[in-house]
PDB file of C-alpha atoms in Angstrom:
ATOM      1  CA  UNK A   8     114.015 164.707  96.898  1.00 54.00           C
ATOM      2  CA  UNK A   9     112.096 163.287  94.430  1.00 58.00           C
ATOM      3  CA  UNK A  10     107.982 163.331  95.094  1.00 70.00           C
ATOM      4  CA  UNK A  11     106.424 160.050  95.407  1.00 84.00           C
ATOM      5  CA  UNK A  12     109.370 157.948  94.939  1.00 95.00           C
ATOM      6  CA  UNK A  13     109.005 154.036  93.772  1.00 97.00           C
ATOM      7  CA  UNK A  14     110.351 151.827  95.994  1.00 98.00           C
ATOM      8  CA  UNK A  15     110.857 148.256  94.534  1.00 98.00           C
ATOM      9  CA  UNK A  16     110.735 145.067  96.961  1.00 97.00           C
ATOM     10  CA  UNK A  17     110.446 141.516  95.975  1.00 96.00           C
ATOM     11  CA  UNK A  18     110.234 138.035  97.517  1.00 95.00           C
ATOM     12  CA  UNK A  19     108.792 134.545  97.612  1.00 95.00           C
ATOM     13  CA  UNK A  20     106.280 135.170 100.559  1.00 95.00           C
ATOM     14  CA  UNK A  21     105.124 131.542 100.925  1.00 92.00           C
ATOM     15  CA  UNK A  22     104.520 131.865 104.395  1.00 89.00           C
ATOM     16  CA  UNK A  23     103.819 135.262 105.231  1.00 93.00           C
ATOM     17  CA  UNK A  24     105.420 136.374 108.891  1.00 92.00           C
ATOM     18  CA  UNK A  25     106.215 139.426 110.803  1.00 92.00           C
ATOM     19  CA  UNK A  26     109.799 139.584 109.407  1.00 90.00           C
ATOM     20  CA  UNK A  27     108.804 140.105 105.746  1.00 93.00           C
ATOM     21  CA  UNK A  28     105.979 143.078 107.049  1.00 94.00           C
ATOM     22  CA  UNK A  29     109.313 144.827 109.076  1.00 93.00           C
ATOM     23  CA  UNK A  30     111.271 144.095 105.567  1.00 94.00           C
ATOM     24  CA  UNK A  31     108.268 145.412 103.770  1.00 96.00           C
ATOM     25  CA  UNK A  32     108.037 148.643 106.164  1.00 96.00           C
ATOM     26  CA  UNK A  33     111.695 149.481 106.201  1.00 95.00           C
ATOM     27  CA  UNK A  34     111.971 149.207 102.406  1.00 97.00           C
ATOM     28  CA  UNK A  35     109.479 151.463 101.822  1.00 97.00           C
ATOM     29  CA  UNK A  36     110.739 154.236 104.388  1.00 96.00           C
ATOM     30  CA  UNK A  37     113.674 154.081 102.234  1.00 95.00           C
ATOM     31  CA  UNK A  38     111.653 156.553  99.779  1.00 95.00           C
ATOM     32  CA  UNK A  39     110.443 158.833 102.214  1.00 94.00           C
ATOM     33  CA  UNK A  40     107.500 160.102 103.666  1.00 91.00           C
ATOM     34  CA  UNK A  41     105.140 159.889 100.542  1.00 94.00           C
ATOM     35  CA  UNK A  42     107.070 156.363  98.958  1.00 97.00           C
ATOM     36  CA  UNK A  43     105.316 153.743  96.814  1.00 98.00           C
ATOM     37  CA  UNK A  44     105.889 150.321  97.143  1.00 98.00           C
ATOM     38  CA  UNK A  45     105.380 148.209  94.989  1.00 98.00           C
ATOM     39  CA  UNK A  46     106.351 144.626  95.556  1.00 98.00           C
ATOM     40  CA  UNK A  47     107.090 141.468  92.902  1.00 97.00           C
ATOM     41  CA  UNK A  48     106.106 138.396  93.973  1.00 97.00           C
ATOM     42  CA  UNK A  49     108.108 135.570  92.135  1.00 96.00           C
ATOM     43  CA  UNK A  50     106.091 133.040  90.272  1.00 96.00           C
ATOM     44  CA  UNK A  51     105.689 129.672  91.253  1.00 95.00           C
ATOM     45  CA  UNK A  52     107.764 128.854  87.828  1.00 94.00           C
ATOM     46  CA  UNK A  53     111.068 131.313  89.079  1.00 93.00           C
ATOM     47  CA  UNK A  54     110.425 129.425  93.021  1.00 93.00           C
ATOM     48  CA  UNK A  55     110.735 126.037  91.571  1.00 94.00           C
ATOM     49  CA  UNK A  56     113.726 126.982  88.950  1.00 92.00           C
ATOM     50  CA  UNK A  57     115.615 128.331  91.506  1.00 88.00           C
ATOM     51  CA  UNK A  58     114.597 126.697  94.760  1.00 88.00           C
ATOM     52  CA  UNK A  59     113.945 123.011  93.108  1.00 92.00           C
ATOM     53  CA  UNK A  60     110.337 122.495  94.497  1.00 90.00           C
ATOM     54  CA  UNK A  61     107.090 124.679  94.326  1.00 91.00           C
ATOM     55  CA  UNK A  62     106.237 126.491  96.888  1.00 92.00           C
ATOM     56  CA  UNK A  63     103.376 125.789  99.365  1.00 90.00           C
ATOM     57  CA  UNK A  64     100.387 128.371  98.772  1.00 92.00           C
ATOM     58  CA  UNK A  65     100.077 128.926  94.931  1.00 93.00           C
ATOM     59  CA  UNK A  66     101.424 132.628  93.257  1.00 95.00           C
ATOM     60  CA  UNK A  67      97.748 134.008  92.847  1.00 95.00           C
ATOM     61  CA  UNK A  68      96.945 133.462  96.354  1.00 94.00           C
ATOM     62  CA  UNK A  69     100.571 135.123  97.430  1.00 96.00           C
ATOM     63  CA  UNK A  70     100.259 137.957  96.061  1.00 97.00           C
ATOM     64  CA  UNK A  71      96.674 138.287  96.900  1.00 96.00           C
ATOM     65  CA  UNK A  72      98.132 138.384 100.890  1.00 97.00           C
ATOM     66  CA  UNK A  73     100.967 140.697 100.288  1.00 98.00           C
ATOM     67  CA  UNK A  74      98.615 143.254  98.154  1.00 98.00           C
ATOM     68  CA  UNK A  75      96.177 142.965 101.346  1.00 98.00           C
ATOM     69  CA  UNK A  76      98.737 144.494 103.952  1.00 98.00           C
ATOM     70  CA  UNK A  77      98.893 147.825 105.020  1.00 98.00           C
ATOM     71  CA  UNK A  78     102.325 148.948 103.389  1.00 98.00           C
ATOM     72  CA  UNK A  79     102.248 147.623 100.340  1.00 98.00           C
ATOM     73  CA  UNK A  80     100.307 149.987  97.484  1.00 98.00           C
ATOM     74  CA  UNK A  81     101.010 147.135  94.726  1.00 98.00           C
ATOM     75  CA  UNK A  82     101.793 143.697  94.276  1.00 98.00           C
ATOM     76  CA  UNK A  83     102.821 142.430  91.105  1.00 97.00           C
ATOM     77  CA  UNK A  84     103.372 138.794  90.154  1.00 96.00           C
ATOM     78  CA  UNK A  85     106.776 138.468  88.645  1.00 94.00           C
ATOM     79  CA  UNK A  86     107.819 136.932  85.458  1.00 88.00           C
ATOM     80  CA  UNK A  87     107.749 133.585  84.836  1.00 82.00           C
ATOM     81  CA  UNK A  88     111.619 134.321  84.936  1.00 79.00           C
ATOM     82  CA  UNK A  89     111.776 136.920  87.318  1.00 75.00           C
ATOM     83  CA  UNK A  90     113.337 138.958  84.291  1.00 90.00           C
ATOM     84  CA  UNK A  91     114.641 142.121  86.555  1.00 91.00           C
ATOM     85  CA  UNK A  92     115.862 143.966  83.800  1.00 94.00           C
ATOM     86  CA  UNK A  93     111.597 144.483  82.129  1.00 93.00           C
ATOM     87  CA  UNK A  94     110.797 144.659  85.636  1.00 94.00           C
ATOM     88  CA  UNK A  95     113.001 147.991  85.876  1.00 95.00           C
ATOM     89  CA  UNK A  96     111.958 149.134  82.854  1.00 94.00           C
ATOM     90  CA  UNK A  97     108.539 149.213  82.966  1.00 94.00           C
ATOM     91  CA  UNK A  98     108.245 150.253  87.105  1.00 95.00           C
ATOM     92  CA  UNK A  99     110.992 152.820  87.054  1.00 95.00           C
ATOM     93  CA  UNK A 100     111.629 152.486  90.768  1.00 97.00           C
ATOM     94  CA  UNK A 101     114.142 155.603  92.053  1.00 97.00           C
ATOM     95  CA  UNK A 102     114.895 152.428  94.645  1.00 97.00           C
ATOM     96  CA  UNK A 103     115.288 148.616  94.915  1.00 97.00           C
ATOM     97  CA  UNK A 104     115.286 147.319  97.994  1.00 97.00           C
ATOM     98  CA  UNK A 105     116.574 143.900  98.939  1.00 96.00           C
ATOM     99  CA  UNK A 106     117.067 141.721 101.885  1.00 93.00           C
ATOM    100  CA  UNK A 107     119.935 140.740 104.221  1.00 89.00           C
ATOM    101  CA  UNK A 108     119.845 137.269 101.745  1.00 87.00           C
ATOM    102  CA  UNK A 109     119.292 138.614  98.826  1.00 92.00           C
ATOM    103  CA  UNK A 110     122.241 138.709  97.126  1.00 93.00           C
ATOM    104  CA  UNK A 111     121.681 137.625  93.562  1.00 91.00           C
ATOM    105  CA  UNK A 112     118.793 139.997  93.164  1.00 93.00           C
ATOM    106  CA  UNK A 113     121.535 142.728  94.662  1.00 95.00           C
ATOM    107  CA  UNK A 114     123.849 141.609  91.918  1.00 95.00           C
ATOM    108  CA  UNK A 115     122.152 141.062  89.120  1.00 93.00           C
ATOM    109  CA  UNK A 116     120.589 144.796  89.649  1.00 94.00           C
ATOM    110  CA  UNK A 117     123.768 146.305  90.268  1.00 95.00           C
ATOM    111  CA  UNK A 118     124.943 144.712  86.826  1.00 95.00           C
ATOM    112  CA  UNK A 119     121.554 145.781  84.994  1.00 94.00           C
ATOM    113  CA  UNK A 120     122.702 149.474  86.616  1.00 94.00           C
ATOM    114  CA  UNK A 121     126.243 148.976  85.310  1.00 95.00           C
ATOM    115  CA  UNK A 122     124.809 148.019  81.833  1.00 95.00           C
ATOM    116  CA  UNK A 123     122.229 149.708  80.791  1.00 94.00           C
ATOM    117  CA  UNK A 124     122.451 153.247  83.240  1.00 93.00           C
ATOM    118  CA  UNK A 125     118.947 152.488  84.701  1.00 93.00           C
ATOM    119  CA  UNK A 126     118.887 155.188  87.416  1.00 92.00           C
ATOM    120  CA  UNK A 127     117.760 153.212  90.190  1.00 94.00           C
ATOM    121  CA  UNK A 128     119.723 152.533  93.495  1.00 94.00           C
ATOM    122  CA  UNK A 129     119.587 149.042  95.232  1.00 96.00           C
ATOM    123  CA  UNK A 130     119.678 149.516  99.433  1.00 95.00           C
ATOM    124  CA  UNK A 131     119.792 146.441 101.092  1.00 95.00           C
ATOM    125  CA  UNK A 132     117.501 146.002 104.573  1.00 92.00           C
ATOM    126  CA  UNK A 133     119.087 144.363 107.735  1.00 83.00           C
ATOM    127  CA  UNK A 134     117.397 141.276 109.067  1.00 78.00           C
ATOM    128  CA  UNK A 135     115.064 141.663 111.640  1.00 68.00           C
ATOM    129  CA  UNK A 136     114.608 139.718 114.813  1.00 58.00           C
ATOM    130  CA  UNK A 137     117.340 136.828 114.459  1.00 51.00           C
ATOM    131  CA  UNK A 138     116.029 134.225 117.263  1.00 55.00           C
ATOM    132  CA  UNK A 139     112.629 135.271 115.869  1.00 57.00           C
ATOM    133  CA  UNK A 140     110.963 133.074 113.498  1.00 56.00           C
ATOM    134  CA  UNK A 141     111.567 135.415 110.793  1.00 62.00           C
ATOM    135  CA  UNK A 142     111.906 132.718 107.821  1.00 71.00           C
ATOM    136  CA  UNK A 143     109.494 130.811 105.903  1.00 72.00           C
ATOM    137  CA  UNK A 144     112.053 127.970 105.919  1.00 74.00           C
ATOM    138  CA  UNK A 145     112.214 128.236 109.820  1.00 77.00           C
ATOM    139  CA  UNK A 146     108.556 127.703 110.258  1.00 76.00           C
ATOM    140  CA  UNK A 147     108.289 124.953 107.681  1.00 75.00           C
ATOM    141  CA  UNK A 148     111.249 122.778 109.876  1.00 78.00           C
ATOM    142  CA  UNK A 149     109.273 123.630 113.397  1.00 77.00           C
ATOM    143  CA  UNK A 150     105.873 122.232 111.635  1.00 76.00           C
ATOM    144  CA  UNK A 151     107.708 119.118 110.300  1.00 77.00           C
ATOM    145  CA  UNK A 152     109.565 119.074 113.583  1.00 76.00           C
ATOM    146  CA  UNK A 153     106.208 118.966 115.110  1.00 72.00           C
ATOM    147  CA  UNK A 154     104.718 116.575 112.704  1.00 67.00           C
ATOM    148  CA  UNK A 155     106.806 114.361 113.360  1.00 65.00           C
ATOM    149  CA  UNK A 156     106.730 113.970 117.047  1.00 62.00           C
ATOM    150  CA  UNK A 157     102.680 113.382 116.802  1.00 54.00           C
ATOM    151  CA  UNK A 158     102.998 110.331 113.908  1.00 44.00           C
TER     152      UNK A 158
ATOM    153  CA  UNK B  18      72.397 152.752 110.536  1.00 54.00           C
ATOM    154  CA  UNK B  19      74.054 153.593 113.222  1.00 59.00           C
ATOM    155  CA  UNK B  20      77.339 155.129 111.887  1.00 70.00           C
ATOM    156  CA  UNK B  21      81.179 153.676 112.531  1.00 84.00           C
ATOM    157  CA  UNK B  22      79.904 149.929 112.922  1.00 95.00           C
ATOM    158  CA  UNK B  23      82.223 148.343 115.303  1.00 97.00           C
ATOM    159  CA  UNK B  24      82.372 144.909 114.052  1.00 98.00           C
ATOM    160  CA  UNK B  25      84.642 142.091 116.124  1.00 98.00           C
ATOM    161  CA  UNK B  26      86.168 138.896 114.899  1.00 97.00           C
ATOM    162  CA  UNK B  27      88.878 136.570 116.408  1.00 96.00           C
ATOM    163  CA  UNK B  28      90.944 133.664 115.392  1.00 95.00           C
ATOM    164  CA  UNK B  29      94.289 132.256 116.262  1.00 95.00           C
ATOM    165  CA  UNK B  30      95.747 133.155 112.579  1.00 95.00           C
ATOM    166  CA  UNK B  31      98.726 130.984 112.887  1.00 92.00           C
ATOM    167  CA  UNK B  32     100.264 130.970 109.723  1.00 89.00           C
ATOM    168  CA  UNK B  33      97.958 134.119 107.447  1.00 93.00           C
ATOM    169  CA  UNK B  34      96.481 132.555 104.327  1.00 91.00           C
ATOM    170  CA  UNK B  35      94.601 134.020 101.627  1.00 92.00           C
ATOM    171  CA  UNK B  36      91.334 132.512 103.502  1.00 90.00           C
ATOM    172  CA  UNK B  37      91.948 134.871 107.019  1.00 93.00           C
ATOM    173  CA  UNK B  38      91.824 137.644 104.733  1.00 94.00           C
ATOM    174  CA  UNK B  39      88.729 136.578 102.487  1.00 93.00           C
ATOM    175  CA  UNK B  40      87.007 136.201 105.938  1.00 94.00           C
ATOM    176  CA  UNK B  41      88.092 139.353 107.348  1.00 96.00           C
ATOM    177  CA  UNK B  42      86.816 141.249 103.872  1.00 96.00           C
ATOM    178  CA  UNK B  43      83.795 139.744 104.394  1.00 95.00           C
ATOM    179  CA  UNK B  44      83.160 140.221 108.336  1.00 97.00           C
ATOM    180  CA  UNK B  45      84.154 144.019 107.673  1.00 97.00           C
ATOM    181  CA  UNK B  46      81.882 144.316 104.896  1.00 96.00           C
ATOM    182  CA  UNK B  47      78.347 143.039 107.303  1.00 95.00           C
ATOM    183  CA  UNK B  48      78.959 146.649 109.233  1.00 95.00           C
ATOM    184  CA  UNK B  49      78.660 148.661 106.157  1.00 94.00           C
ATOM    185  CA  UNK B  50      80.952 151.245 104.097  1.00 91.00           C
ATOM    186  CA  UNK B  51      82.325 153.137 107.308  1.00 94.00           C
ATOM    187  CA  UNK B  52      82.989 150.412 109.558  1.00 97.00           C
ATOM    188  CA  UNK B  53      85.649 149.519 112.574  1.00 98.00           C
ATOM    189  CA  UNK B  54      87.329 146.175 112.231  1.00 98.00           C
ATOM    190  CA  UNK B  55      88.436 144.756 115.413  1.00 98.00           C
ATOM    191  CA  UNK B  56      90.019 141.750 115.807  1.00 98.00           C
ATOM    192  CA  UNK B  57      90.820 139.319 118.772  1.00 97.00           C
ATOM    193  CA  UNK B  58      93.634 137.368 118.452  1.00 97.00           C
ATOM    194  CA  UNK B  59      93.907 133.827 120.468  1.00 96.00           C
ATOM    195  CA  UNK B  60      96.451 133.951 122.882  1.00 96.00           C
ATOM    196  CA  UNK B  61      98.986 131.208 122.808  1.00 95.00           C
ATOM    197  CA  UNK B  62      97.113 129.987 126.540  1.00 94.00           C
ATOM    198  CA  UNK B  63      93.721 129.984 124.668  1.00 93.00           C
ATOM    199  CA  UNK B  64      95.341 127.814 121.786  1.00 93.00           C
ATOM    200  CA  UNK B  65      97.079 125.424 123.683  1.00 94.00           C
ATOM    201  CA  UNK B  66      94.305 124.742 126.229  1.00 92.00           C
ATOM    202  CA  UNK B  67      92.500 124.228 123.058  1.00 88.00           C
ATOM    203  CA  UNK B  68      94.043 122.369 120.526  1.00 88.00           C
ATOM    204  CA  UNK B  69      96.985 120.600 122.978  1.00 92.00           C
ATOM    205  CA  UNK B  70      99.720 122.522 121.597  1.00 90.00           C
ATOM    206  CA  UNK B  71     100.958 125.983 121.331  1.00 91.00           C
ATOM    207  CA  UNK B  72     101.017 127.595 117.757  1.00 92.00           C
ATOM    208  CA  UNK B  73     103.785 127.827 115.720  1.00 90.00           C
ATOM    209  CA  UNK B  74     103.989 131.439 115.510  1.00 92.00           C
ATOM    210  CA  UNK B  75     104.261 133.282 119.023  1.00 93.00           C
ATOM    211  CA  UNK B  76     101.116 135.484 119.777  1.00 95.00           C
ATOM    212  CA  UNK B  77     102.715 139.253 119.672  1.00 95.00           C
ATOM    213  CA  UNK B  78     103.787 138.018 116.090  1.00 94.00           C
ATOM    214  CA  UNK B  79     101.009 136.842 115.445  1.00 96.00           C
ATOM    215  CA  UNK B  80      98.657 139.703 116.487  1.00 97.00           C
ATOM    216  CA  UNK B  81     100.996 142.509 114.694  1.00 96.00           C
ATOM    217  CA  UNK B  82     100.811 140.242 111.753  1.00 97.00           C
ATOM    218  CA  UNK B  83      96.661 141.137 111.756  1.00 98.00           C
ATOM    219  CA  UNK B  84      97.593 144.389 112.566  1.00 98.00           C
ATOM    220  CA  UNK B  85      99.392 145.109 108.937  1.00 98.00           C
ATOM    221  CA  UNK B  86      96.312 144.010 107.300  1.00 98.00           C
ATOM    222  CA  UNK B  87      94.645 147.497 104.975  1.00 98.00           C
ATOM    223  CA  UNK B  88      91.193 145.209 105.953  1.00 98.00           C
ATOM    224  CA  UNK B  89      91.934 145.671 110.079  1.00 98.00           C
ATOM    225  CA  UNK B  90      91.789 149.328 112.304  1.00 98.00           C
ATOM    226  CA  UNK B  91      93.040 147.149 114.755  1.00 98.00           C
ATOM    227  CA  UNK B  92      94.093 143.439 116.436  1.00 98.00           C
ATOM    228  CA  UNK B  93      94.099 143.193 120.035  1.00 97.00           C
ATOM    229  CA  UNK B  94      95.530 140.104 122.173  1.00 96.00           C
ATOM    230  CA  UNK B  95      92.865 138.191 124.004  1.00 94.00           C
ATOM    231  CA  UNK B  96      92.309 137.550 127.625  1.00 88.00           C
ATOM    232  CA  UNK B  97      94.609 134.285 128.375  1.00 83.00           C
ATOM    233  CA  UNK B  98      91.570 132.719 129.045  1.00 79.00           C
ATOM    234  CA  UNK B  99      89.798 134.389 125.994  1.00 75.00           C
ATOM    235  CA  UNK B 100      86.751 135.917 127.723  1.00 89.00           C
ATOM    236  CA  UNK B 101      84.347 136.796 125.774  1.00 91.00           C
ATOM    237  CA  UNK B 102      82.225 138.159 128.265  1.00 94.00           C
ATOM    238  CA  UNK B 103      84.632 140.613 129.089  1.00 93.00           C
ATOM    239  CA  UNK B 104      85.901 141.248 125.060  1.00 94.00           C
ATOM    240  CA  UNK B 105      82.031 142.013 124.327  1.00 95.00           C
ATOM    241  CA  UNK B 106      81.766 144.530 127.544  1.00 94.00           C
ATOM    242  CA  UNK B 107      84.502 146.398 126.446  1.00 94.00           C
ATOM    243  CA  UNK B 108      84.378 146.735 123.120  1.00 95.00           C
ATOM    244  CA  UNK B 109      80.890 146.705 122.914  1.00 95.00           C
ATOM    245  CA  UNK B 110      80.886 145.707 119.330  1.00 97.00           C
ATOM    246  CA  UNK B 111      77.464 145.827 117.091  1.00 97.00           C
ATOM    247  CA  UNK B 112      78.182 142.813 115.403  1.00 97.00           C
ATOM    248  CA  UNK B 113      80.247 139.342 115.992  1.00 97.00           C
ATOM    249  CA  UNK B 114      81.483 137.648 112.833  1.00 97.00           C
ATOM    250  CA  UNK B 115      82.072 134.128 112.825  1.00 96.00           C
ATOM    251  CA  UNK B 116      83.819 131.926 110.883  1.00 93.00           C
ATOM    252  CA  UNK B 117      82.371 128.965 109.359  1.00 89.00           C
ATOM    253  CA  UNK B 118      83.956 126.809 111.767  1.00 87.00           C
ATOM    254  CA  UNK B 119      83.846 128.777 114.397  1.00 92.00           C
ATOM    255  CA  UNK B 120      80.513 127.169 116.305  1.00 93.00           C
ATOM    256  CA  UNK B 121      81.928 127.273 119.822  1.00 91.00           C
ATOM    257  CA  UNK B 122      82.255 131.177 119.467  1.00 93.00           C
ATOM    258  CA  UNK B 123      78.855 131.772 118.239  1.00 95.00           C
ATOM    259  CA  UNK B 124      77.486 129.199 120.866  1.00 95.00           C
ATOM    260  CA  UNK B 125      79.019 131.747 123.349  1.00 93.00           C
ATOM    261  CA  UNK B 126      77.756 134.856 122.220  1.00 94.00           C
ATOM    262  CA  UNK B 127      74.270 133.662 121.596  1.00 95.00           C
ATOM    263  CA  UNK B 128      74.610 132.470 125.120  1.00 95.00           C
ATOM    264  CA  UNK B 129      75.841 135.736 126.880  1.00 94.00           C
ATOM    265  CA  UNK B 130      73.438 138.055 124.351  1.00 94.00           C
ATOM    266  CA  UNK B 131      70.212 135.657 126.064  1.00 95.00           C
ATOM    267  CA  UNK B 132      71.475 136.097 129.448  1.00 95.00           C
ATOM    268  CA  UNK B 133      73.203 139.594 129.715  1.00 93.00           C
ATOM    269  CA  UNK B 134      71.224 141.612 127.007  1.00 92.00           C
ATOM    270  CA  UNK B 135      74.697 142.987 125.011  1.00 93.00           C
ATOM    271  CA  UNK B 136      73.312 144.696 122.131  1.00 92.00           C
ATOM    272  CA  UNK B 137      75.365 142.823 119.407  1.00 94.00           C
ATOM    273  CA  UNK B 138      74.242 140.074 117.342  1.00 94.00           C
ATOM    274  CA  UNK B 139      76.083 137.620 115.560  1.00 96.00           C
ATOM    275  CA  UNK B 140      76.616 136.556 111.653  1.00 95.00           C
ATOM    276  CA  UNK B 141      78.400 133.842 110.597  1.00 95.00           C
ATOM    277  CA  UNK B 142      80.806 134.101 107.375  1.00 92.00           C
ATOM    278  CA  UNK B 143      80.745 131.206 104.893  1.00 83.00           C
ATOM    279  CA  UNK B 144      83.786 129.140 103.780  1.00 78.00           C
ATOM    280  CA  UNK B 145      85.838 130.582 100.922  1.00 68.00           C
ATOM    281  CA  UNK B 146      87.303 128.239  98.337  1.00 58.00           C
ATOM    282  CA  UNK B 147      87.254 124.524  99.690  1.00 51.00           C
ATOM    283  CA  UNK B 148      89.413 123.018  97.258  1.00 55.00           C
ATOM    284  CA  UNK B 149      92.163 125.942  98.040  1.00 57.00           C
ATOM    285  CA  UNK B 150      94.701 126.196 101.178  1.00 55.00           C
ATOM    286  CA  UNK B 151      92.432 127.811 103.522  1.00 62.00           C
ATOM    287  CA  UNK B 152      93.122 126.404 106.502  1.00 71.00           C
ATOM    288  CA  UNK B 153      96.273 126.773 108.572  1.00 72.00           C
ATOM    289  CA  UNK B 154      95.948 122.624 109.375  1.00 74.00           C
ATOM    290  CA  UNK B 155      95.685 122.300 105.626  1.00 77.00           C
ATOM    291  CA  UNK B 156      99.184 123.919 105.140  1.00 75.00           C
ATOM    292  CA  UNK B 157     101.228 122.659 107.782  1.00 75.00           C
ATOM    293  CA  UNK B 158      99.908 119.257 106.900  1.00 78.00           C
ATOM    294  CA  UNK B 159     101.317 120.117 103.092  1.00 77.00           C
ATOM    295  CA  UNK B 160     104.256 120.795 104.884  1.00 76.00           C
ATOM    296  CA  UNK B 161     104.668 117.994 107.002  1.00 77.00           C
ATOM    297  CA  UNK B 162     104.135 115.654 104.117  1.00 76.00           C
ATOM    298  CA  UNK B 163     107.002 117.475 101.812  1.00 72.00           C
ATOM    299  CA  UNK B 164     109.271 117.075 104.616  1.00 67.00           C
ATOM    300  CA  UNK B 165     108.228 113.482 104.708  1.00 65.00           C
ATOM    301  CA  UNK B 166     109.695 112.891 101.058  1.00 62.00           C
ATOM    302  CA  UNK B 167     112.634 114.915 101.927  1.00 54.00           C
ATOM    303  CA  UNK B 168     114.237 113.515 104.661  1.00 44.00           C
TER     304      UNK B 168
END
């Protein structure tokens, strides 16, 4: 096995819960005992490109929380296009770990493999907790829910 | 000094912003370079009782949430009627660290140091970036209002 392997993670993190910190643990056991992970946390630009609005708390300040938990050794800010083909390059991760709905980031990596020989392999992490509230987009719809029951 | 601080803070850290962890950094810091970071975490009880509704995010969530922090050794649940006599007793920290907004808390503690002696003393924290989302009100009311335009 290789020493110190890089383990590669990435995600919006707008509203930081308990299902991205399992995500964030699991990926990085993926490298073993000594792992690095090092996570990319999309831009505000790539969030509103691909999601059609910003999202709530502002990139600085998301990676800022992500950086600040125990797992995580690095977090980057992605490019403004969430170009994964520099970001392989220039990390070098042995691993790229994605989530259970992460598919075009599984894709596109597996084609970048394909392509250019990168030697990196993607693993993808179950989801955690299903009746949990383990989705920024699930809390958002309870707090409007609840918003809208106290006018 | 006496060595291995023990410093205690609390809060109901609904939905963990960049401010929770500004505070925290700065609560940890007032027991100097080798200090213990303890932190209370609001039962759902104490929140509802207090605010008139439960939290969004459940409080075993919530508390391993603080937990993950690098800034915390360790987050504990608090009594369902979050004592603070008792919290103080058993923790027996050196110092209390309150939030700017947090006035009730350090009423309490001033109260229970006058009339039981605990050696601790209290400091409050100051506010960290006013114009940014710092407050867990502040976000769910950004959320509420995007909702609003998206029904």
């Amino acid at each position: 096995m290789v020493n110190n392997m890089k383990v590669l993670a990435s995600g919006v993190f707008d509203l930081l819960h308990y299902g991205h910190i399992r995500f964030l643990e699991e990926a990085k056991k993926l490298g073993g005992p000594d792992a690095k992970l090092i996570v990319i946390v999309a831009s505000d630009e790539t969030v509103t490109r691909s999601k059609g609005r910003p999202p709530v708390i502002p990139e600085d300040q998301r990676r800022a929380v992500v950086e600040s938990l125990k797992v995580v050794d690095e977090a980057i800010l992605g490019y403004r296009d969430m170009n994964l083909d520099k970001v392989i390059k220039t990390i070098k991760p042995e691993i790229v770990a994605v989530g259970h709905d992460q598919h075009d980031i599984e894709e596109e990596v597996k084609r970048l493999i394909a392509e250019k020989g990168y030697r990196t392999c993607v693993e993808r992490i179950g989801r955690f907790g299903p009746d949990d509230l383990n989705s920024s987009s699930k809390i958002k719809r309870r707090i409007a829910e609840g918003s809208r029951r106290r006018p």
